[in-house]
Coordinates of C-alpha atoms and ligand atoms in Angstrom, one line a residue:
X1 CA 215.8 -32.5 -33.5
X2 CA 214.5 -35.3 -30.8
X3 CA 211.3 -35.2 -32.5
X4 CA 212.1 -36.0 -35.8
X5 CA 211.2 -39.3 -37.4
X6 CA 213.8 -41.5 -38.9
X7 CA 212.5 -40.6 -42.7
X8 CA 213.0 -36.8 -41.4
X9 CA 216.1 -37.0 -39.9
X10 CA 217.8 -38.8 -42.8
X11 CA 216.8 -35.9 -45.0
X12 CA 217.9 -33.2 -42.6
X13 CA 221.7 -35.3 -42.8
X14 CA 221.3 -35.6 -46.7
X15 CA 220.5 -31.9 -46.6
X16 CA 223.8 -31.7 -44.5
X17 CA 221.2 -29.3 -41.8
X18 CA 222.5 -31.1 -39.0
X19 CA 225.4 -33.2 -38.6
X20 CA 225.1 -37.0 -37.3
X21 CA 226.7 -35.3 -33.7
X22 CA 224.7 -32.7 -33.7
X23 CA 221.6 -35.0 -33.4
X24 CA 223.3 -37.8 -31.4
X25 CA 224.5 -34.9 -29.1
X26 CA 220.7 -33.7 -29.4
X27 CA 219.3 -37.0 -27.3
X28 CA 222.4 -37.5 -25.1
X29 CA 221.7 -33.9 -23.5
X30 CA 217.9 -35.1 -23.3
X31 CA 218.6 -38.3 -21.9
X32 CA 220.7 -36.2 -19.1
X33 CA 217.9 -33.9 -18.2
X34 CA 214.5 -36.4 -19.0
X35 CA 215.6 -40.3 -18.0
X36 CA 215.9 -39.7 -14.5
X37 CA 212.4 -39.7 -14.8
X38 CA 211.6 -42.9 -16.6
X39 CA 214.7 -44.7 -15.9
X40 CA 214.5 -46.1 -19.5
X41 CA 218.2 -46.7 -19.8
X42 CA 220.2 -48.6 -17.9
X43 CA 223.6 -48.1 -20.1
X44 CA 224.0 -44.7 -21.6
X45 CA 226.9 -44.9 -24.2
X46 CA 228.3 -41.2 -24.7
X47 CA 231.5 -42.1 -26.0
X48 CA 230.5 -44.7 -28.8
X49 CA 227.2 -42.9 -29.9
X50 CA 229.8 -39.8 -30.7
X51 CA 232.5 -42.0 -31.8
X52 CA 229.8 -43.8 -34.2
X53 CA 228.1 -40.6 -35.1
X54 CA 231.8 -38.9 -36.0
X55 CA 232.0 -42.0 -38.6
X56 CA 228.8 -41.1 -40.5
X57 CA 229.6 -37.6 -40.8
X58 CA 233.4 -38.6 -42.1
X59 CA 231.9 -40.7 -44.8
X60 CA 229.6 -37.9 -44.9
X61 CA 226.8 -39.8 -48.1
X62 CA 224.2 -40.7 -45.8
X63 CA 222.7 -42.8 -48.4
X64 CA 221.5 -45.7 -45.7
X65 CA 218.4 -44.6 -44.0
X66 CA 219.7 -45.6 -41.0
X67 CA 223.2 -43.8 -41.2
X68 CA 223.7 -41.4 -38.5
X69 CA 220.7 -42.2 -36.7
X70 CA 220.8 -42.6 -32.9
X71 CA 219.2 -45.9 -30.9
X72 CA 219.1 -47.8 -28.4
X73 CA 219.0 -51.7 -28.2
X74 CA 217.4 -53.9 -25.4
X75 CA 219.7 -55.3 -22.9
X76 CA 219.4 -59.0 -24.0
X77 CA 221.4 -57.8 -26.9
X78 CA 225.2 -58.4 -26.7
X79 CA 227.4 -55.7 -28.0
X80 CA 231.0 -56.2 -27.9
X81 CA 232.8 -54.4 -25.2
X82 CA 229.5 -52.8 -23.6
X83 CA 228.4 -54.3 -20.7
X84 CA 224.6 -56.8 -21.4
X85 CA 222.9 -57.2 -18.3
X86 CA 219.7 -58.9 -19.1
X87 CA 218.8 -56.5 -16.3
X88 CA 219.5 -59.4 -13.8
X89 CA 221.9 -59.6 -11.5
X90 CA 223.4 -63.0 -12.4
X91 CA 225.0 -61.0 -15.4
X92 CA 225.6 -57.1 -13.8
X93 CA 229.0 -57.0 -15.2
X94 CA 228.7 -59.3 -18.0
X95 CA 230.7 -58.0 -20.7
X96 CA 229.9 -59.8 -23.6
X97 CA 233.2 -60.6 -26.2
X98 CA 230.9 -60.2 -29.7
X99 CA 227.8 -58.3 -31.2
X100 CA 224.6 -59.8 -31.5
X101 CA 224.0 -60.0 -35.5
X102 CA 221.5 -57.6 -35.5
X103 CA 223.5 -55.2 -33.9
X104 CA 226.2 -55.8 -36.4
X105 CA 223.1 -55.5 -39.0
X106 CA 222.3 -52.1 -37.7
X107 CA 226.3 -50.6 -37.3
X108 CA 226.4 -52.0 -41.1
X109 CA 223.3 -49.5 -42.2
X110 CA 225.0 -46.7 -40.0
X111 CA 223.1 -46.6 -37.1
X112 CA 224.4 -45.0 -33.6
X113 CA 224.1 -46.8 -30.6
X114 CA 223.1 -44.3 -27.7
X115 CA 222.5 -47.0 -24.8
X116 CA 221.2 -50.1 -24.0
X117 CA 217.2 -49.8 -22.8
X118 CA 215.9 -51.2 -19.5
X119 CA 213.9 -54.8 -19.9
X120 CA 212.0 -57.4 -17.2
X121 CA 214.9 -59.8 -16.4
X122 CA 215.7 -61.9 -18.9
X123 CA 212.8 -60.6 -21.0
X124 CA 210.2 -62.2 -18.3
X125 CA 207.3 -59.9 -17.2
X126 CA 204.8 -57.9 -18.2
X127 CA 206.4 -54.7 -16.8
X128 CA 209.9 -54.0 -16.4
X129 CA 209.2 -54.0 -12.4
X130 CA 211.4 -57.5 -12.7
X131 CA 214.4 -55.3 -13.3
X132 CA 217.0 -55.5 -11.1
X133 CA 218.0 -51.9 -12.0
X134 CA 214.4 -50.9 -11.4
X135 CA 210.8 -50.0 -12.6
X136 CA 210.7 -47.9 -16.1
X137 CA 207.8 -45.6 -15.6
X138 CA 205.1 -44.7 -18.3
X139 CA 205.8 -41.3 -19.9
X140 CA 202.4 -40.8 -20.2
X141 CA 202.1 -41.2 -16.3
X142 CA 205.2 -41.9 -14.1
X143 CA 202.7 -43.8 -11.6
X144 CA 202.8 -46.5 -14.1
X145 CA 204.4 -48.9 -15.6
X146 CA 205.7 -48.8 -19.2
X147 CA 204.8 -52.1 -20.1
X148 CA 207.2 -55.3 -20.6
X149 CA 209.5 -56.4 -20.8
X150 CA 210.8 -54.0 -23.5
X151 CA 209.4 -51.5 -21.0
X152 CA 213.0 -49.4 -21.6
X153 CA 212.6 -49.4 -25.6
X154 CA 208.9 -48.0 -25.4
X155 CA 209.6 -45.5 -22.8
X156 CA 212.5 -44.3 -24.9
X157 CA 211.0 -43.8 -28.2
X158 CA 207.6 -42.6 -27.0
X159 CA 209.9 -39.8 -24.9
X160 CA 212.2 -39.0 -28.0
X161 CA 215.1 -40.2 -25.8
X162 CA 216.2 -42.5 -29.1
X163 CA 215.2 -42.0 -32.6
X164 CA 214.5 -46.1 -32.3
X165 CA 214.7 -49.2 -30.7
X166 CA 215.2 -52.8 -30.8
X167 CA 213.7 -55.2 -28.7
X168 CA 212.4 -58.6 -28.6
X169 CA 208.8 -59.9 -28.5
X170 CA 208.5 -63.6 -27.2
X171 CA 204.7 -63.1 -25.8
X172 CA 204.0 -59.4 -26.6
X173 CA 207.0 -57.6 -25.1
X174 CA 207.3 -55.6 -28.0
X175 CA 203.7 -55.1 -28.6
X176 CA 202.0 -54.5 -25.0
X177 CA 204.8 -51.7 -23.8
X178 CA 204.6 -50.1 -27.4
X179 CA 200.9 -50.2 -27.0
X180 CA 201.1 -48.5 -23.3
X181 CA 203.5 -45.9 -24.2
X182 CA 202.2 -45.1 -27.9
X183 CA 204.9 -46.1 -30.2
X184 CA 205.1 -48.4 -33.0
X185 CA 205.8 -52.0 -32.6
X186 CA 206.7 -54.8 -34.7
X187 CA 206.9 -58.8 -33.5
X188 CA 208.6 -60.6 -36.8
X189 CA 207.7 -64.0 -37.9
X190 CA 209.7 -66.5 -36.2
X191 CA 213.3 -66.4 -37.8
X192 CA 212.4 -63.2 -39.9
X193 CA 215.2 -61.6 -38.0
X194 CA 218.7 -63.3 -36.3
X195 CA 218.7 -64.1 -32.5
X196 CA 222.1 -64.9 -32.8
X197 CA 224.0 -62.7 -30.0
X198 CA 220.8 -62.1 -28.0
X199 CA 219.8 -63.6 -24.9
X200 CA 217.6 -66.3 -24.9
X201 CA 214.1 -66.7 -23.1
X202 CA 212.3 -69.3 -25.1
X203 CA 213.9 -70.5 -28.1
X204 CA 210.8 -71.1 -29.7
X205 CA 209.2 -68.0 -29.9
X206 CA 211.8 -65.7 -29.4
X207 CA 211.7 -63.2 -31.5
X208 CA 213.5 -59.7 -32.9
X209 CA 212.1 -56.6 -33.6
X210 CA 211.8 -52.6 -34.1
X211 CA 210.0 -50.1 -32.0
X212 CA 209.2 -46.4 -33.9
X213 CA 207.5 -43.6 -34.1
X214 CA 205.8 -44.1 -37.1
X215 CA 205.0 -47.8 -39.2
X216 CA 207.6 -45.8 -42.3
X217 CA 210.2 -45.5 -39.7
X218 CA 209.6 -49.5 -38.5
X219 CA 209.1 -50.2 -42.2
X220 CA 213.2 -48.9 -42.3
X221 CA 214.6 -50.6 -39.6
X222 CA 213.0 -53.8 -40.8
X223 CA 214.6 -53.3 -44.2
X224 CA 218.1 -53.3 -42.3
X225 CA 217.6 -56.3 -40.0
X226 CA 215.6 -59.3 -41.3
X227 CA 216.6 -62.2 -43.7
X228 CA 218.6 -65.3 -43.6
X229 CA 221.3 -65.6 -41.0
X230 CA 225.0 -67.9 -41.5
X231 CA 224.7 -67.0 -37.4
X232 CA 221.6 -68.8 -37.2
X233 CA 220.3 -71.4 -38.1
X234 CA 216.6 -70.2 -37.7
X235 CA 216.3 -67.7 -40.0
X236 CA 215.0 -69.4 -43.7
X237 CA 216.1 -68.2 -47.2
X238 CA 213.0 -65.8 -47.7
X239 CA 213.5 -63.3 -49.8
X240 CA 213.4 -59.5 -48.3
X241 CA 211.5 -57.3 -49.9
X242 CA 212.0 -52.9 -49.5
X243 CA 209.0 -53.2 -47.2
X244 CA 208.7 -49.3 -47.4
X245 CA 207.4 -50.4 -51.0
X246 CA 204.4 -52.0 -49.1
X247 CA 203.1 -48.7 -47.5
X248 CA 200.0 -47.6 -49.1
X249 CA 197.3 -44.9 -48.1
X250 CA 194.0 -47.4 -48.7
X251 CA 193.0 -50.3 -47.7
X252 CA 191.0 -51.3 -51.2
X253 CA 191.3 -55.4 -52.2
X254 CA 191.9 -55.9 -48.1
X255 CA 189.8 -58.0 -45.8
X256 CA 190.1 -57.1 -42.6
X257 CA 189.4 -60.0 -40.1
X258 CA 188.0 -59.2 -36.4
X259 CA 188.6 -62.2 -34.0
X260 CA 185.6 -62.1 -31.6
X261 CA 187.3 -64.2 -29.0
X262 CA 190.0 -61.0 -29.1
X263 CA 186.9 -58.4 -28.2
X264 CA 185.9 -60.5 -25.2
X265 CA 184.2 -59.2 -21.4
X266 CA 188.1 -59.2 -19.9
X267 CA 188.6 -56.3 -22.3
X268 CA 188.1 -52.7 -21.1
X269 CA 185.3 -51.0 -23.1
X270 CA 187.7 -47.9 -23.7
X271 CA 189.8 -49.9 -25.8
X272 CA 187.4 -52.2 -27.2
X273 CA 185.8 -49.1 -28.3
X274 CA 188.9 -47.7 -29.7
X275 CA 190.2 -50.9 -31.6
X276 CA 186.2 -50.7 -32.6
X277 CA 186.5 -47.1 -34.2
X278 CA 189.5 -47.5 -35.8
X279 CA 188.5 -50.5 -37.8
X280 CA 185.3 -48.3 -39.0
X281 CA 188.1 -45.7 -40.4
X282 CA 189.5 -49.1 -42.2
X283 CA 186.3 -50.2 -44.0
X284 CA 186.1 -46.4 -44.7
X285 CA 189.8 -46.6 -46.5
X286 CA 188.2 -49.2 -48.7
X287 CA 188.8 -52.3 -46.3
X288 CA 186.4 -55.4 -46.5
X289 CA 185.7 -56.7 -42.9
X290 CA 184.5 -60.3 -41.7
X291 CA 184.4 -61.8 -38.8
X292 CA 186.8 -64.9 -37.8
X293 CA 186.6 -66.8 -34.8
X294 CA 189.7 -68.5 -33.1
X295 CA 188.3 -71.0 -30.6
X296 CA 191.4 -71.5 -29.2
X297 CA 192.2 -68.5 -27.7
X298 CA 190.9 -69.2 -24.4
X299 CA 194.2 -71.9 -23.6
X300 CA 196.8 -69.5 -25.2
X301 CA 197.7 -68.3 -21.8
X302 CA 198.0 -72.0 -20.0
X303 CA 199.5 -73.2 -23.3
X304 CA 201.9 -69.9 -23.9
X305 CA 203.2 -70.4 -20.5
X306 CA 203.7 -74.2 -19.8
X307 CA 205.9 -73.8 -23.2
X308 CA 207.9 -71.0 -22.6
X309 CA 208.3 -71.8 -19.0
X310 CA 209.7 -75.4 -20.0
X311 CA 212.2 -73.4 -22.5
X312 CA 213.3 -71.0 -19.8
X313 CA 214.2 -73.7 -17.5
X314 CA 216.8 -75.4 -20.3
X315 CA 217.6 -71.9 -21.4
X316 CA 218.8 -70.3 -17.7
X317 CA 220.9 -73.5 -16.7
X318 CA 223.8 -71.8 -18.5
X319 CA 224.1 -69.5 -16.1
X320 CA 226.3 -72.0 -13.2
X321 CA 228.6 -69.2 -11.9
X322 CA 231.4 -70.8 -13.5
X323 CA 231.0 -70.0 -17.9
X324 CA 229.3 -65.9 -17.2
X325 CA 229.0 -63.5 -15.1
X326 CA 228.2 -64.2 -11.4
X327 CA 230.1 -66.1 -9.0
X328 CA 229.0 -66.6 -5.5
X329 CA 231.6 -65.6 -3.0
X330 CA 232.5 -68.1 -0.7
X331 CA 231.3 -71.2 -1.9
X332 CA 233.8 -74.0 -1.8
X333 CA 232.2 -77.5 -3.8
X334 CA 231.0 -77.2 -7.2
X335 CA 227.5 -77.5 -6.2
X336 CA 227.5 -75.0 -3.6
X337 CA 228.6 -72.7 -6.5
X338 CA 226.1 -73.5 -8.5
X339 CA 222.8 -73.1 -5.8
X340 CA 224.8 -69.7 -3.8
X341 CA 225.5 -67.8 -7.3
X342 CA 222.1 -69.2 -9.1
X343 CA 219.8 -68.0 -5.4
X344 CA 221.8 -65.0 -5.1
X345 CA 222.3 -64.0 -9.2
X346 CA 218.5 -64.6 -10.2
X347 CA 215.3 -62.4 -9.6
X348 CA 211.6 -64.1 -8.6
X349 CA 210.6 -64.3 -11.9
X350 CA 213.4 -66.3 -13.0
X351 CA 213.4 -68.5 -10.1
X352 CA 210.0 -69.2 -11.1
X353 CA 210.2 -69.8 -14.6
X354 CA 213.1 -72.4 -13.5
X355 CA 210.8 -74.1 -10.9
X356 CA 207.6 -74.7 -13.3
X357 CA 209.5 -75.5 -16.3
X358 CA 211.8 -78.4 -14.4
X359 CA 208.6 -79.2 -13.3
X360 CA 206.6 -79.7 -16.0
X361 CA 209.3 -81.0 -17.6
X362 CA 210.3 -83.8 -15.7
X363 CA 209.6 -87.5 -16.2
X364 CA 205.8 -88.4 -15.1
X365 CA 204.3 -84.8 -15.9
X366 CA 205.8 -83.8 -19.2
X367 CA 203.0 -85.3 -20.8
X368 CA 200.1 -83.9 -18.9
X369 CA 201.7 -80.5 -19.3
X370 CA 204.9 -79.7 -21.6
X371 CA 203.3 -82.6 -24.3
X372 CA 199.9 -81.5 -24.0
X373 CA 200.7 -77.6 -24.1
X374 CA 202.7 -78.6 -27.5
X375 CA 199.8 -80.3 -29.1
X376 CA 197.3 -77.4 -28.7
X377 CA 200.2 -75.2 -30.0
X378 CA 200.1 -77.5 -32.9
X379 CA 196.2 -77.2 -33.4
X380 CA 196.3 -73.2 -32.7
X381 CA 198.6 -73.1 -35.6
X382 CA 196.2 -74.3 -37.6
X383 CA 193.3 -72.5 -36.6
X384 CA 195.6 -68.9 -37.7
X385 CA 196.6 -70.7 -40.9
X386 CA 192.2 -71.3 -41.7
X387 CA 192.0 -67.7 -40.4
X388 CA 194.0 -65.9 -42.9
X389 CA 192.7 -68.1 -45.6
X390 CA 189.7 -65.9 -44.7
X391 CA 191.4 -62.6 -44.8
X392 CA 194.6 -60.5 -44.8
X393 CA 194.8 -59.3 -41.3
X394 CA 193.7 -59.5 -37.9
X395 CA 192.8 -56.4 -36.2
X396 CA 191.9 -56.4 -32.4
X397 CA 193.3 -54.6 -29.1
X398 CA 197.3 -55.1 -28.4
X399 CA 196.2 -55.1 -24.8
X400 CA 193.4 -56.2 -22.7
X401 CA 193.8 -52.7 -20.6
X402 CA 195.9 -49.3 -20.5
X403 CA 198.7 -49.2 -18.7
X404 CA 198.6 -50.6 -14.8
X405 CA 199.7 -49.0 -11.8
X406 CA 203.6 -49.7 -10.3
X407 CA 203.0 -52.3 -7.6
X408 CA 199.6 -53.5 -8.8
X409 CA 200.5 -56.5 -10.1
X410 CA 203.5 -57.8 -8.9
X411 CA 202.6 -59.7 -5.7
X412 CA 200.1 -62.1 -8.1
X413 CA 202.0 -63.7 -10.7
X414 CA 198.8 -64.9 -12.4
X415 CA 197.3 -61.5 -12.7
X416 CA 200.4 -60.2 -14.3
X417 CA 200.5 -63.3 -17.1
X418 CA 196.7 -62.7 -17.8
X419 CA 197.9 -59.0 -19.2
X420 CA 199.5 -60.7 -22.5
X421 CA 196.2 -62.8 -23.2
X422 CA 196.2 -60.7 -26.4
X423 CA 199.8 -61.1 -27.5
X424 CA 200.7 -64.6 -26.3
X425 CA 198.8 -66.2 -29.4
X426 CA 200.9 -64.6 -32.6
X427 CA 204.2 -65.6 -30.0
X428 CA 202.7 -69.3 -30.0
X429 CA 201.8 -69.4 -33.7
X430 CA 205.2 -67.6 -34.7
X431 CA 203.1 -64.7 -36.7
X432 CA 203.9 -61.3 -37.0
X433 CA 201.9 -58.9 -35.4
X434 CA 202.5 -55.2 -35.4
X435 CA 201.5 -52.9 -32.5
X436 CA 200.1 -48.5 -33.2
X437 CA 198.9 -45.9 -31.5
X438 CA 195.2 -45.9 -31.9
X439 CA 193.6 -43.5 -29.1
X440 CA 193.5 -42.2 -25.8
X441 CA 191.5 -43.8 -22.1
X442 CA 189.5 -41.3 -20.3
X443 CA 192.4 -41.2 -17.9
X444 CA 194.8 -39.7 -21.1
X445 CA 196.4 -43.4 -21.1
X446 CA 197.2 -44.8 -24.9
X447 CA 195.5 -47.3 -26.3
X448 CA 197.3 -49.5 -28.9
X449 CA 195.4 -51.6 -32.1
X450 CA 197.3 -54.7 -33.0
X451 CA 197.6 -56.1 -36.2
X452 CA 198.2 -59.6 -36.9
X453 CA 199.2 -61.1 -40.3
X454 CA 200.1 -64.7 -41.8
X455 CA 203.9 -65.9 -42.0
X456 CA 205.7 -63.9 -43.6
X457 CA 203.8 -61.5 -44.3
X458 CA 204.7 -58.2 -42.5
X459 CA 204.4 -56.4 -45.8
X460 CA 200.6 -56.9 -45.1
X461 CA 200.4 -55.6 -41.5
X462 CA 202.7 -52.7 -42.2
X463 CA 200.5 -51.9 -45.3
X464 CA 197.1 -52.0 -43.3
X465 CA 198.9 -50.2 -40.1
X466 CA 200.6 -47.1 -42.5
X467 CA 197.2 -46.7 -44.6
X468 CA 195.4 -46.1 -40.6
X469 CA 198.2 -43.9 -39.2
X470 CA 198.0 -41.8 -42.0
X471 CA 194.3 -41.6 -41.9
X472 CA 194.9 -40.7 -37.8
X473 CA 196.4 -38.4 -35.4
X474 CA 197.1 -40.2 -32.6
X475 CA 201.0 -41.1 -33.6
X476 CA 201.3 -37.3 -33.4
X477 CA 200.6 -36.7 -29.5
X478 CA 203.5 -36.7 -27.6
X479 CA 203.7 -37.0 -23.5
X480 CA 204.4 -34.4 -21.1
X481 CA 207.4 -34.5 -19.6
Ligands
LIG1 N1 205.1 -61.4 -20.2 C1 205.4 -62.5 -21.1 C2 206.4 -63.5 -20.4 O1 206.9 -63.2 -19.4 C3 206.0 -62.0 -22.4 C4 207.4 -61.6 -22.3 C5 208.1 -61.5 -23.6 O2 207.5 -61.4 -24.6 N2 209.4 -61.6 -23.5 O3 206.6 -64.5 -20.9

């Protein structure tokens, strides 16, 4: 029952073959017997999945897609009642009083919360190694890591340990660990989806969105989440359409745009190829393909990371030790609170994103870095906005490489921000950008395609992504485990 998509389980609880407990049941005993091995959860929640589950079977119509069908959301997303960790310590017991509005979006539609999914603390890395519950390994190869930081999402779906996932992509945290586990992935436009309830990284590019195992099944969860918020303030008035109504098996009237600065030397040749290939299928499923360039691309790290690093700073000064969470022990004066629980509470990573964004922030630098960073933001915007003047989508690699070994990156913070030099730029610009499975490395490591698209405009990317699944296999291969 694991293996079924979310189109196929649907039918099999229409069909009244299963019940919505026999297929929560289903994962819970896999997640028993597989997640020791990944370590993909870091909340398993037995009693509410069968409580939640016992509700759609009562009403018993099943007529949402979503009813009855078992997830598992990030843990930057608050649900009332059920401990939200941000997988840092700072927030270990944090209970949080109300549900994220996506959340309440998705218990709306039916859907049954099995856990909540490990991440990189506070949704910074590249990995999930910044974890303080620990590493999720690659199902593919449990030497590696699962990508980040919705490392805990991908792991889950790619192992059929939850029939979905939310996470949230601010730099390619949805995309790169979809891509290095082989799932579907979908970054939103900026405000597409509610942030309300979850916990903030970088307001800016923050954004919301669904991990599958196929675009139909994304395509669904969309349908249940996006559009205009009265929780947030973000999200504009633009119209949702049933994007499951956008999925089409050819490509004809499309242009196809290849970025050449995305196809560069810092990208292995395995995946290049790949990315390569799979575009050939697309001109074969009537696609027109040009070439675009996107000068830019070469400051989108520098100019990604000043940003969000500047954000993060503002962002984590909530966390005092006195509102959430964390309180250090024996400190005495309020300030001693603030520097024992804030030393003791956060990880590296954090500490880091504190240090360069109060620095680049502060009076005499924030024009040489924060300003500066904002103005080539401003430019890169354009440059995307003259791009898909020129055609529909952007096609190119999710990920400069397959996924990296545990350990390999971790003591060189630079080397670890140079892995998101493909999915910084649609987190910069506030485009969508959807993440499949598009082939295999010679060590049997997934490669994943990325598909880019204008505001707005996921109908687009889902359209092009569906018509090249369907016309491929690689969605079907599943890990050993
Ligand atoms: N690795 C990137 C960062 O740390 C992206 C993370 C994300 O998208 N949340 O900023």
């Amino acid at each position: 029952m694991f293996h079924l998509t979310i189109a196929e389980a649907h039918r099999g609880l229409k069909e009244k073959k299963f019940s919505a407990v026999d297929l929560a049941n289903a994962y819970l005993n896999r997640i028993g017997k597989i997640d020791e091995k990944l370590n993909s959860y870091v909340t398993v929640t037995n009693e509410v999945a069968l409580q939640q589950a016992k509700e759609a079977d009562a009403k018993g119509t099943f007529d949402n897609p979503l009813s009855g069908i078992p997830m598992t959301l990030k843990d930057i997303i608050c649900t009332a009642g059920i401990r939200t960790t941000a997988c840092s310590k700072i927030l270990e017991n944090f209970v949080p009083p109300y549900n994220a509005h996506v959340y309440d979006r998705l218990r709306a539609a039916g859907a049954v919360l099995l856990g909540k999914s490990n991440t990189d603390q506070f949704a910074m890395g590249s990995s999930t190694e910044t974890s303080c519950f620990g590493v999720t390994k690659n199902p593919w190869d449990t030497s590696r890591v699962a990508g980040g930081s919705s490392g805990g999402p991908a792991a889950s779906v790619a192992a059929d340990l939850a029939a979905f996932s939310i996470g949230t992509d601010t730099g390619g945290s949805i995309r790169q660990p979809a891509s290095f586990c082989s799932c579907v992935g979908l970054k939103v436009t900026y405000g597409r989806v509610p942030r309300q309830g979850v916990i903030a990284y970088a307001s800016s590019h923050d954004s919301i969105g669904p991990f599958g195992k196929t675009v139909e099944d994304v395509a669904l969860v969309l349908n249940a989440i996006a559009g205009k918020s009265e929780r947030d303030s973000t999200t504009p008035d633009v119209a949702v359409p049933d994007y499951t109504q956008s999925l089409k098996k050819d490509l004809k009237g499309m242009t196809i745009g290849i970025p050449k600065e995305y196809f560069d030397e810092g990208v292995e040749k395995e995946t290049r190829d790949a990315i390569l290939k799979g575009i050939e299928v697309m001109r074969k499923l009537g696609a027109n393909v040009v070439e675009v360039s996107l000068p830019l691309t070469k400051y989108a790290i520098p100019t990604y990371y000043l940003i969000v690093k500047s954000e993060a700073s503002t962002n984590m000064a909530r966390y005092d030790g006195i509102k959430y969470g964390l309180t250090a022990k024996d400190a005495k004066e309020l300030e001693e609170i603030y520097v024992k629980t804030r030393s003791e509470g956060f990880g590296d990573e954090v500490k880091r994103a504190i240090m360069i964004g109060t620095y680049t922030l502060s009076a005499g630098y924030i024009d040489a870095f924060y300003l500066k960073a904002a103005k080539i933001r401003a430019l890169m915007k354009r440059e995307y906005e003259e791009a898909f003047q020129k055609c529909d989508a952007l096609v190119a690699p999710t990920s400069p490489f397959t996924a990296f070994k545990i350990g390999e990156r971790m003591e060189d913070p630079l080397a670890m921000y140079a892995a998101d030099t493909l999915t910084v730029p649609a987190g910069t610009v506030g485009l969508p950008g959807l993440t499949l499975p598009a082939g295999f490395d010679s060590k049997g490591l997934p490669i994943g395609m990325q598909i880019m698209g204008g505001q707005f405009q996921e109908e687009k990317i889902l359209h092009v992504g569906y018509a090249y699944e369907q016309a491929t296999e690689w969605h079907k291969q599943k890990p050993k485990l």
